[in-house]
Coordinates of C-alpha atoms in Angstrom, one line a residue:
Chain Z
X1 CA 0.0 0.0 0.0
X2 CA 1.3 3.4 -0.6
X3 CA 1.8 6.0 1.9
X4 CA -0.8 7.7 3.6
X5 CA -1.4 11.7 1.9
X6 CA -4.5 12.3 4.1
X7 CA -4.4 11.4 8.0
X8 CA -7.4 12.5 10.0
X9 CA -6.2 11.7 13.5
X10 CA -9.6 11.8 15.9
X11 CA -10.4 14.7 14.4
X12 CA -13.2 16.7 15.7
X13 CA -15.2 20.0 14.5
X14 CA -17.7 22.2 16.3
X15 CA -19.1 24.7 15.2
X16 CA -20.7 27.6 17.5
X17 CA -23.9 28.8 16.2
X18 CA -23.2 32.5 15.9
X19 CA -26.8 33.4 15.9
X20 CA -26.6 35.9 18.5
X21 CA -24.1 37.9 16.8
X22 CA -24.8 37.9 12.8
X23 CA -28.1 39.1 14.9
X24 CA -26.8 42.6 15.2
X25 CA -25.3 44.7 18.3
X26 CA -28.6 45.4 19.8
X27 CA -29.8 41.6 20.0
X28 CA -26.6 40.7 21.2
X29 CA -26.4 43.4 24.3
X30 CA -30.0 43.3 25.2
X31 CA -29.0 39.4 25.3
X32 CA -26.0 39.9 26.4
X33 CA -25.6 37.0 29.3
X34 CA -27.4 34.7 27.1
X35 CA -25.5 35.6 24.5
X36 CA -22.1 35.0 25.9
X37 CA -23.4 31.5 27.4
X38 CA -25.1 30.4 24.0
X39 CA -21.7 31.3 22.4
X40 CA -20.1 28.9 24.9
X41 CA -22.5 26.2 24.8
X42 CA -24.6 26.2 22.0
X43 CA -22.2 24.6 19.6
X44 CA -23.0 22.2 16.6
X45 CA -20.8 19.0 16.6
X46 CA -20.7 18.6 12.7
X47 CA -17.5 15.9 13.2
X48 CA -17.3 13.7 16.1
X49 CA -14.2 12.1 16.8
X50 CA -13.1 10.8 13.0
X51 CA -10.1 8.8 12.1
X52 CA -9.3 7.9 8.9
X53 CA -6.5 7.8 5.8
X54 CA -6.2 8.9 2.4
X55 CA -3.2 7.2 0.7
X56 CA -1.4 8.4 -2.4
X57 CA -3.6 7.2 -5.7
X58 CA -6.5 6.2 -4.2
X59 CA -9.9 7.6 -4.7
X60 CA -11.9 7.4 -1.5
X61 CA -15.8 7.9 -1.7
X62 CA -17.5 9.6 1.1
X63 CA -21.3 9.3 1.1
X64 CA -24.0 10.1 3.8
X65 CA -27.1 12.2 4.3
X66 CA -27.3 16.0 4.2
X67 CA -25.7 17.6 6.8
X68 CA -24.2 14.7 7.7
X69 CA -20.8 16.7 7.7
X70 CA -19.4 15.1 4.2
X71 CA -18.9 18.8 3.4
X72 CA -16.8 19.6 6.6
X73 CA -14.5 16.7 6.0
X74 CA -13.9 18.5 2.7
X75 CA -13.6 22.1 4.3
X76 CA -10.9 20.8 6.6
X77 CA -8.5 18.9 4.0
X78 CA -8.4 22.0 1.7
X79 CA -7.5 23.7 5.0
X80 CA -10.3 26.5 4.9
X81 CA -11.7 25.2 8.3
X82 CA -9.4 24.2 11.2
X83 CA -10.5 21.2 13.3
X84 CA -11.5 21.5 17.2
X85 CA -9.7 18.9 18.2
X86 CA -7.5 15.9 16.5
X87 CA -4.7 16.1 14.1
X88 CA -5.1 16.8 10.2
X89 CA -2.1 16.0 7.8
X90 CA -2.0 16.5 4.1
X91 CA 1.0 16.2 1.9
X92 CA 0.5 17.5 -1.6
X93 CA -0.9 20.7 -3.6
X94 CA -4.6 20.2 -3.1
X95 CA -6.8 21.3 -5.4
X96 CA -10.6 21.9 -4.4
X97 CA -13.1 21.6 -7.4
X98 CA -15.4 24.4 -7.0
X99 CA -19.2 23.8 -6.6
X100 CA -21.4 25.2 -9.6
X101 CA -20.0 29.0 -10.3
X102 CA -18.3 29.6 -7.2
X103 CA -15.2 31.7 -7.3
X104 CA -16.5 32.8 -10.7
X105 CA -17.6 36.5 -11.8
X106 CA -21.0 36.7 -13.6
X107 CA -20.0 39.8 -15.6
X108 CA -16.4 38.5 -16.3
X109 CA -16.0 36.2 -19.7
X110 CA -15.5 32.7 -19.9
X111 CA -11.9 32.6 -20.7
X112 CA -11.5 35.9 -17.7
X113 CA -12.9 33.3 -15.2
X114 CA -11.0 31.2 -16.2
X115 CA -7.6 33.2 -15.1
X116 CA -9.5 34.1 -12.5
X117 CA -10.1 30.7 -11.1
X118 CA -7.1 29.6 -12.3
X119 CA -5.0 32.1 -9.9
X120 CA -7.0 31.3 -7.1
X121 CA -6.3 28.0 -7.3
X122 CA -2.7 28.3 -7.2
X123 CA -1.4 28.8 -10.3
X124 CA 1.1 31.4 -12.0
X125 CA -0.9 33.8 -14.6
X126 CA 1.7 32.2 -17.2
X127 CA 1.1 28.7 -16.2
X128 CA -2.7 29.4 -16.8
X129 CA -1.7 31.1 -19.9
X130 CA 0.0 27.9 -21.0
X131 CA -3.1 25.8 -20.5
X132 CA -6.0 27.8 -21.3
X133 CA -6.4 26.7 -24.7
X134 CA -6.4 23.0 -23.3
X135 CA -9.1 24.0 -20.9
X136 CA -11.3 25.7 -23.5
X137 CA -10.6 22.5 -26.3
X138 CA -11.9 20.3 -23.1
X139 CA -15.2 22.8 -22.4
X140 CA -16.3 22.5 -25.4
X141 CA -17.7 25.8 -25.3
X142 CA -15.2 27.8 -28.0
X143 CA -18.4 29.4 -29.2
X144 CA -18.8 31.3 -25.8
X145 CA -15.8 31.5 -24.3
X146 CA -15.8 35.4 -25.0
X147 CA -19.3 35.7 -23.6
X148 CA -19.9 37.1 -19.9
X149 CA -20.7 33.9 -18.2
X150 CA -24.2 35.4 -16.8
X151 CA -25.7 33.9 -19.7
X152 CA -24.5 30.8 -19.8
X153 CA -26.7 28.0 -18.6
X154 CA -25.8 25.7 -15.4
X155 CA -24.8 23.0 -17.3
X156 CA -22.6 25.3 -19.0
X157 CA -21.0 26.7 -15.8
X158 CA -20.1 23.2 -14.4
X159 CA -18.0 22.2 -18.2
X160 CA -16.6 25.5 -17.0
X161 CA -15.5 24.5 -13.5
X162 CA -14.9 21.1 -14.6
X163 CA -12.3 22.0 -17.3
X164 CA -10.3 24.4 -15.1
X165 CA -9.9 22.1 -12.3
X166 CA -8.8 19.1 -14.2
X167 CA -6.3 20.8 -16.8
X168 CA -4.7 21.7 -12.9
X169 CA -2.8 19.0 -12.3
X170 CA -3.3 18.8 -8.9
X171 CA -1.9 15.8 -6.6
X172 CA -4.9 15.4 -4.7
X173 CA -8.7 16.5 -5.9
X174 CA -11.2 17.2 -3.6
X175 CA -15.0 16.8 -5.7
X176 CA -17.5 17.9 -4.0
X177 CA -21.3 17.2 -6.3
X178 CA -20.1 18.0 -9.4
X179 CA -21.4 15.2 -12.1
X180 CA -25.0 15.9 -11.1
X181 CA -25.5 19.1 -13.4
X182 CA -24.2 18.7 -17.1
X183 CA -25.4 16.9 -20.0
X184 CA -25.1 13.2 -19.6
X185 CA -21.9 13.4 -23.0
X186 CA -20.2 15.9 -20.7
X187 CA -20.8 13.3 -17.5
X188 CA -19.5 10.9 -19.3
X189 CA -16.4 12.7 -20.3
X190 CA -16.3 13.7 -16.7
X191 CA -15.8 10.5 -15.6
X192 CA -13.6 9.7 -18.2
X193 CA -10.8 12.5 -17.2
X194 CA -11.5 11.2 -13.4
X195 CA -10.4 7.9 -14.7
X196 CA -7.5 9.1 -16.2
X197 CA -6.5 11.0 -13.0
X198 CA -6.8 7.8 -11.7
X199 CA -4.3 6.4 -13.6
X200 CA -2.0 9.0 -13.3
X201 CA -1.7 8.4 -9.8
X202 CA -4.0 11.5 -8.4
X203 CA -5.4 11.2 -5.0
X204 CA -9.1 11.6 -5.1
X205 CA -11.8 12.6 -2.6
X206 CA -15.3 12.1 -4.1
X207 CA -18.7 13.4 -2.0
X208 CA -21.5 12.1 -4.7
X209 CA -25.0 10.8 -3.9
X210 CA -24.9 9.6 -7.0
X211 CA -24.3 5.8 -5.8
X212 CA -23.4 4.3 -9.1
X213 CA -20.3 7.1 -9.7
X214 CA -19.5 6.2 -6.5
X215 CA -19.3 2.3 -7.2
X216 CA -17.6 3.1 -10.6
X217 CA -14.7 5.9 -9.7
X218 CA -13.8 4.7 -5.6
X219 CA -11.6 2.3 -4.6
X220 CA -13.0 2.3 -0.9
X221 CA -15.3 4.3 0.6
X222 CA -17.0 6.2 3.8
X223 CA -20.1 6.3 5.4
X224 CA -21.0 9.1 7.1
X225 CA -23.7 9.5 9.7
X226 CA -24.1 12.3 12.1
X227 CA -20.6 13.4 12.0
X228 CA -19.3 9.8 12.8
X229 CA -17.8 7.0 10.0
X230 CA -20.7 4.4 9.8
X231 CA -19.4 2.3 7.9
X232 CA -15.9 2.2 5.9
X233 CA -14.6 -0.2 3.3
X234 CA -15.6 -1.5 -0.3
X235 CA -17.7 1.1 -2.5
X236 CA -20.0 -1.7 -3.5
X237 CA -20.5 -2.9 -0.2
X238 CA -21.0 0.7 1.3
X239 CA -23.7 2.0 -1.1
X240 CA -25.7 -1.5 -0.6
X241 CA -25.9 -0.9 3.1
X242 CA -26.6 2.7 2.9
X243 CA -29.2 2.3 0.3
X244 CA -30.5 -0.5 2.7
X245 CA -30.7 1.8 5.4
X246 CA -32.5 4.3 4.0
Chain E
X1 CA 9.7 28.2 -3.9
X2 CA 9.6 31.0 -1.6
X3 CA 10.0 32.9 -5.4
X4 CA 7.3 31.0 -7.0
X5 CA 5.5 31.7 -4.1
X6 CA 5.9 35.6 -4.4
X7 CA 5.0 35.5 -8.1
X8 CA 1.5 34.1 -7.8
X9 CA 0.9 36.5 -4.9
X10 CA 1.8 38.9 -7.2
X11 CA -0.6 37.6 -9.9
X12 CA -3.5 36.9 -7.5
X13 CA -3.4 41.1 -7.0
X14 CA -3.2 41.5 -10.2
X15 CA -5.7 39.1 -11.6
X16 CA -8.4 40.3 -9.1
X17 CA -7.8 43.6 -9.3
X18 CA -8.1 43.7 -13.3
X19 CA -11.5 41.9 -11.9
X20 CA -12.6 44.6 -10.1
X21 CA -11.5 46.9 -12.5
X22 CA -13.4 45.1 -15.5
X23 CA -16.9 44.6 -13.2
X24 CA -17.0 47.7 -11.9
X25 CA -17.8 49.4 -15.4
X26 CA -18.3 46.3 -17.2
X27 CA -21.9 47.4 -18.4
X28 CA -21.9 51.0 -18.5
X29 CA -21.6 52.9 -21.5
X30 CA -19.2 55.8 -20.4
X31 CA -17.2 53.3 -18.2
X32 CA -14.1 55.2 -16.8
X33 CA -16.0 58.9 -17.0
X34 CA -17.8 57.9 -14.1
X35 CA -15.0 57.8 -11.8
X36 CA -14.2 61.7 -12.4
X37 CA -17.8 62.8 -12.7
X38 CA -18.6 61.5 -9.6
X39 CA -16.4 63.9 -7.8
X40 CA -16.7 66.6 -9.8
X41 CA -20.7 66.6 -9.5
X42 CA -19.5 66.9 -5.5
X43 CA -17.6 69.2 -6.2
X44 CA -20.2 71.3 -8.2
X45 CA -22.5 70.9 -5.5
X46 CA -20.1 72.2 -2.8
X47 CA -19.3 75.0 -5.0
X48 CA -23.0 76.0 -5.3
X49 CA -23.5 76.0 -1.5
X50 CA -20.5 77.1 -0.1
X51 CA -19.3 79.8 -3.0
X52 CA -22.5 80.9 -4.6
X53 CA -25.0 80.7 -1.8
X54 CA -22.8 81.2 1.3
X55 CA -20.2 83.0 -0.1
X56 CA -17.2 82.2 1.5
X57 CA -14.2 84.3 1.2
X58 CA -11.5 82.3 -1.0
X59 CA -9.3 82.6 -4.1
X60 CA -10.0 79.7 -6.4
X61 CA -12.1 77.6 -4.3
X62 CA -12.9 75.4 -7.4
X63 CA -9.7 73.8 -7.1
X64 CA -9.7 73.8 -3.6
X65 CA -12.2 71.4 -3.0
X66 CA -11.3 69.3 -6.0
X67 CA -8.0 68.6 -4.8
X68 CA -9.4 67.5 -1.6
X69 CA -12.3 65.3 -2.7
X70 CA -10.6 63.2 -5.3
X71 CA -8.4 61.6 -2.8
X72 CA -11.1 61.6 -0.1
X73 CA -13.7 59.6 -2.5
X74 CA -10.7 56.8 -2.8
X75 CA -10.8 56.7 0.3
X76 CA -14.5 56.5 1.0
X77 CA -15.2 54.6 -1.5
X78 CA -12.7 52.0 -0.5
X79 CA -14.3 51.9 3.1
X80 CA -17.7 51.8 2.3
X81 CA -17.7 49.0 0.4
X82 CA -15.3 46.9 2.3
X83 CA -17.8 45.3 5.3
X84 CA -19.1 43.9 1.7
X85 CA -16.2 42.4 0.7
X86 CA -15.5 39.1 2.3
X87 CA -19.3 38.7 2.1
X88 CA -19.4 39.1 -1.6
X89 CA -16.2 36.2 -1.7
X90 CA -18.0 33.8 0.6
X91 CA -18.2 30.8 -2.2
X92 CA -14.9 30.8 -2.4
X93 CA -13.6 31.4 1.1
X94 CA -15.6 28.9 2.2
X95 CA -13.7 26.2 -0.9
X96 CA -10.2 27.3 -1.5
X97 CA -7.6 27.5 1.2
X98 CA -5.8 31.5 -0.3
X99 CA -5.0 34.5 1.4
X100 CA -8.6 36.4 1.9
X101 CA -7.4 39.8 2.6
X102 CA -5.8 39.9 -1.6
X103 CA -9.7 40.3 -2.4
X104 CA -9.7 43.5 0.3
X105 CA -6.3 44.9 -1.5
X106 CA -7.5 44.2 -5.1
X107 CA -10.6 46.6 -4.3
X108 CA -8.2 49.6 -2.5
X109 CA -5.7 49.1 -5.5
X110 CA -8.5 49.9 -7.9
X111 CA -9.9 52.8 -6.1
X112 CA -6.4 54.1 -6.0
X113 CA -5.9 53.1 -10.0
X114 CA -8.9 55.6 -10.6
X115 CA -7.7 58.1 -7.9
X116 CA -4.7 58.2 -10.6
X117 CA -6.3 58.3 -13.2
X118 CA -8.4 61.3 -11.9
X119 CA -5.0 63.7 -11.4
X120 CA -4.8 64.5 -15.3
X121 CA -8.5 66.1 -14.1
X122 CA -6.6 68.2 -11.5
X123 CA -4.0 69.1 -13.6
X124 CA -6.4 70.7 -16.2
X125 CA -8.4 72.7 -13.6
X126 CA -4.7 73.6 -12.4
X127 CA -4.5 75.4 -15.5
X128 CA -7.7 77.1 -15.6
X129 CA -6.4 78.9 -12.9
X130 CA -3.2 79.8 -13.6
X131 CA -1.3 77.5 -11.8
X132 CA 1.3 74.7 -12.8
X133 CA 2.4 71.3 -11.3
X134 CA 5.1 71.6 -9.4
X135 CA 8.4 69.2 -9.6
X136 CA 8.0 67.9 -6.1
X137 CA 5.1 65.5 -7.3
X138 CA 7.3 63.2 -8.4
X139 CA 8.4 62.2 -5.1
X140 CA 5.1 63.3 -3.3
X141 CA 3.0 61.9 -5.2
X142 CA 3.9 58.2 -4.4
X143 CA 4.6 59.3 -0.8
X144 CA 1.4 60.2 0.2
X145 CA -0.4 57.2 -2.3
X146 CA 1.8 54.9 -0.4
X147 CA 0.3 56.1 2.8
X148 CA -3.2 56.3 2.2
X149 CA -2.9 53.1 0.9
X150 CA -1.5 51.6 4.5
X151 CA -3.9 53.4 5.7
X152 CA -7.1 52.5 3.6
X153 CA -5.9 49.1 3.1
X154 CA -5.7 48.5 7.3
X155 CA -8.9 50.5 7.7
X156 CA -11.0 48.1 5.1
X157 CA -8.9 44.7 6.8
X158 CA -10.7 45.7 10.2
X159 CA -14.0 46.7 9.0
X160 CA -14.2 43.7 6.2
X161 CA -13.3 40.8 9.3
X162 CA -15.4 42.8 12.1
X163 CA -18.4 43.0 9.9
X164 CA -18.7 39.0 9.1
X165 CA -19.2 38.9 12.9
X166 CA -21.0 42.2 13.2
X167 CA -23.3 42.9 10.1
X168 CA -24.4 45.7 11.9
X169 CA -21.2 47.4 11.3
X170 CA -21.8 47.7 7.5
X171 CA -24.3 50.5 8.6
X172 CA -21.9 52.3 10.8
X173 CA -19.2 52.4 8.7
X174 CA -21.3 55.0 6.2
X175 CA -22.4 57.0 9.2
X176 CA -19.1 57.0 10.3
X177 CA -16.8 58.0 7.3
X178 CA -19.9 60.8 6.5
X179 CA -18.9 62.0 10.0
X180 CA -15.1 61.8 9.4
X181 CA -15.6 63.5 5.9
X182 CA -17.0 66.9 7.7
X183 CA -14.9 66.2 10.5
X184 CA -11.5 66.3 8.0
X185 CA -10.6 70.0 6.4
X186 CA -11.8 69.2 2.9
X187 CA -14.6 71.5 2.3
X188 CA -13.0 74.6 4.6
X189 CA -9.2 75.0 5.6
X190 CA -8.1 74.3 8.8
X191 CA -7.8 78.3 9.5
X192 CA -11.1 78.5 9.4
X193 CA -11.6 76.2 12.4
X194 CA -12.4 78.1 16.1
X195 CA -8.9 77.8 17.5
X196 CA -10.7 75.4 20.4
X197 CA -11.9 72.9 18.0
X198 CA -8.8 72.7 16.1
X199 CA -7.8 69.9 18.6
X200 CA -10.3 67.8 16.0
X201 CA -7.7 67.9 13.6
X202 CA -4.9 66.5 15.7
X203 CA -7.0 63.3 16.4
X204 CA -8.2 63.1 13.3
X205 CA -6.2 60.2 11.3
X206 CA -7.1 61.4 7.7
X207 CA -6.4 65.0 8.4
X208 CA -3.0 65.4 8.2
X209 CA -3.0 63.1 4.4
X210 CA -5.8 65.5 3.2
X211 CA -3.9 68.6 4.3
X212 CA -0.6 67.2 2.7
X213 CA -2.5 66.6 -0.5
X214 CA -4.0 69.4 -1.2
X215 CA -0.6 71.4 -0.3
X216 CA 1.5 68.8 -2.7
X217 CA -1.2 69.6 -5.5
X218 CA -2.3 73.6 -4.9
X219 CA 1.2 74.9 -3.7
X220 CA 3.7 72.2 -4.5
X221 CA 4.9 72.1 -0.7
X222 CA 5.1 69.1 1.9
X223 CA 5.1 69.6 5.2
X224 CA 7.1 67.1 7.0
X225 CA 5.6 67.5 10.1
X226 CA 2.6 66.2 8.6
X227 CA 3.6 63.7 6.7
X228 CA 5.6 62.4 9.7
X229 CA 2.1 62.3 11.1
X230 CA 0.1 61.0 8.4
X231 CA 2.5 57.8 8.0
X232 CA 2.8 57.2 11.3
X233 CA -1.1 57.2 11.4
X234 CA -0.9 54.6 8.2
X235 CA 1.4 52.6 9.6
X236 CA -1.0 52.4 12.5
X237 CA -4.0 51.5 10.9
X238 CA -2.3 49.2 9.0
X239 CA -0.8 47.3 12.1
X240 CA -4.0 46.9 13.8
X241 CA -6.1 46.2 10.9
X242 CA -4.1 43.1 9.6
X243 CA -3.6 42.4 13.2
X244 CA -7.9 41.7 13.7
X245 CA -8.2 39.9 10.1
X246 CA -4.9 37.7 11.4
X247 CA -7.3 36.6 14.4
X248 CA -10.3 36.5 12.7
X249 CA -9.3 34.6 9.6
X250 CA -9.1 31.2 10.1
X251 CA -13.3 31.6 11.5
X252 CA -14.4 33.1 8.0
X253 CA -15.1 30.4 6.6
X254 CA -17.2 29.0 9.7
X255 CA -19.7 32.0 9.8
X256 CA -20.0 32.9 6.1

């Protein structure tokens, strides 16, 4: 087995429910006791005490309910949220692929977002440079690429995000819902280029509900229920008993 | 790597501040215009008031106030739309681990941009009345935008962080820099301040850039008591800004 690229050492995240405070000044003095006590009490456990290991070239699924924290695991590996308590290790350029139009500017072109989202993903303006013609070939969407991306349609959008993020090269991917928008030619080229990454040796992290991607693309996978691992082991076996559970 | 790593630093300012640059006016017809007009119908306005109506007693008063509002509405406009600013990112604070306060210096580098690109203005009202720029703005010009940039930048770092925890702030930050605007010598000079208010000057952090600016552009002088104060002010604001977004950060992405 190779070596591990993702540890999650009892790894645990709360998060305090900031109502009082997004509520404005006044709610928060006129409350102010409660206040102070609900910011020290009222906390949401979203991860409860989760060990687990990513290792190089592997795609890992993780699947689970809404809010079941599959989300959080992501947040913490690209290092956006810090955990409450535990260890988190990750060795490698990580590259987070953006939900649907995130991180891109509805007035801006296609090919400006794509600079855009480039560079804030950690590349050099002349290393985007170098690859945007890839990117745009991959799209498909030559025809629009100098349109402002407000008019193009959702499906659109995600052959945007799509493109960018896997022309990256990025050691380790982090997918987070990705396949479900998009025609099913573009989800099929989609999983295509994730198969290739596979191959080439890129760590993956797929979140899907979409059980038969999940089946297809993972080597092992996660169950996750109420912030804790359910279940963990072979994708086939994992979607059979989630699906059986719900 | 500690060179690769300054080089996209260096393209992430300047690939979101050609962003702003490019929204900002993306749809309007007269695009750039808009950033000079918008001061000079201000300055109309205060000219009406305080030279037609009120009659106050000063040569070329025009230029006066012009040379003190185009750096001010850099500065306000920077501030005001700050508490906005981390807000507006959310989607992709919340997914990509980068540093957060590059979107904060992307929209203070592009106020600044059209602060530059308003001087030509000054220079032509300059010689409407009879007056020439002077050699010293070569070396006071960058002076004083280096400061107000410290200082604008550290300003918007504050309020931008404070106001993810305190949305109320986004409504005191207008009231505030309204009160700050009267309370700076931009519309009157500082001689015409009561010799026991002129204390409100002296604690006033954007007085002494304001004063310095319009001296560097209507006389060609720079005080160095002033600027001594003015960057020493920057510096502060700078220090305590990036100081508050340092220990807010790493939370932004848990209350967005």
């Amino acid at each position: 087995m190779n070596k591990p690229v993702i540890v999650f050492d009892n790894v645990s995240k709360n998060f305090p429910l900031y109502h009082h405070l997004t509520g404005g000044i006044k709610n928060f003095l006129f409350n102010l006791p409660e206040a102070v006590n609900s910011m020290r009490n009222n906390r949401f456990e979203a991860l409860k005490d989760i060990s687990f290991k990513v290792h190089q070239g592997e795609t890992l699924g993780i699947i689970g309910r809404n809010g079941a924290g599959k989300s959080t695991i992501l947040g913490l590996m690209a290092g956006v949220l810090k955990p409450s308590a535990g260890g988190i290790t990750v060795k490698g350029q990580i590259a987070p692929l953006l939900e649907l139009g995130s991180g891109f500017h509805p007035e801006l072109t296609g090919r400006e977002n794509i600079m855009l989202n480039g560079v804030l993903l950690g590349l050099t303006r002349a290393e985007v440079l170098k690859k945007i013609n890839e990117i745009i070939e991959f799209s498909e969407l030559e025809e629009f690429i100098d349109q402002p991306i407000r008019v193009y349609s959702s499906g659109m959008l995600a052959r945007l995000g799509f493109s960018v993020v896997s022309c990256l090269d990025p050691e380790i991917l982090l997918i987070d819902e990705i396949l479900a928008v998009g025609d099913m030619e573009f989800q099929k080229k989609c999983i295509d280029k994730m198969m290739g990454f596979k191959k080439d040796g890129v760590t993956m992290v797929f979140v899907s509900h979409a059980m038969a991607n999940v089946e297809m693309i993972c080597d092992r996978a996660i169950w996750i229920d109420g912030g804790e691992i359910r279940e963990e082991g072979e994708p086939e076996k994992i979607v059979e008993d989630y699906q059986s559970h719900i | 790597m500690m060179n690769s790593r300054i080089r996209h630093y260096i393209d992430l300012i300047t690939v979101l501040t050609q962003k702003e640059m490019k929204v900002r006016y993306k749809s309007s017809f007269l695009g750039y215009v808009w950033s000079i007009l918008n001061p000079l119908a201000f300055a109309f306005i205060f000219f009406v008031i305080f030279k037609v109506v009120m009659r106050i007693q000063m040569e070329n008063y025009t230029l006066f106030l012009i040379t003190g509002l185009f750096p001010w509405q850099w500065f306000s406009n920077s501030v005001n739309l700050s508490p906005g600013v981390f807000l507006g990112n959310a989607s992709i604070i919340k997914k990509v681990n980068f540093p957060r306060n590059v979107t904060l210096l992307a929209v203070v580098l592009q106020d600044m941009i059209h602060f530059i690109l308003a001087i030509p203005v000054i220079v032509f009202f300059m010689f409407v009345y009879g007056k020439q720029p002077s050699f010293s703005w070569f070396y006071g010009i960058p002076f004083l935008l280096g400061v107000q940039l410290f200082m604008t930048y550290g300003i918007t770092l504050a309020v931008s962080s404070i106001n993810l925890f305190f949305r109320d702030l986004e409504r005191l930050t207008t009231i505030f820099t309204m009160f700050l605007f009267y309370a700076t010598p931009i519309l009157y000079p500082v001689t015409m301040i009561p010799a026991k208010y002129r204390s409100v000057i002296d604690i006033n952090p954007l007085a002494p850039l304001m004063i310095s600016w319009r001296n560097l552009f209507m006389e060609g002088t720079l005080k160095v008591e002033l600027l001594a104060t003015s960057l020493a002010y920057g510096i502060t604001a700078y220090m305590v800004g990036y100081f508050i977004y340092k220990k807010l950060c790493w939370k932004f992405a848990e209350v967005l």
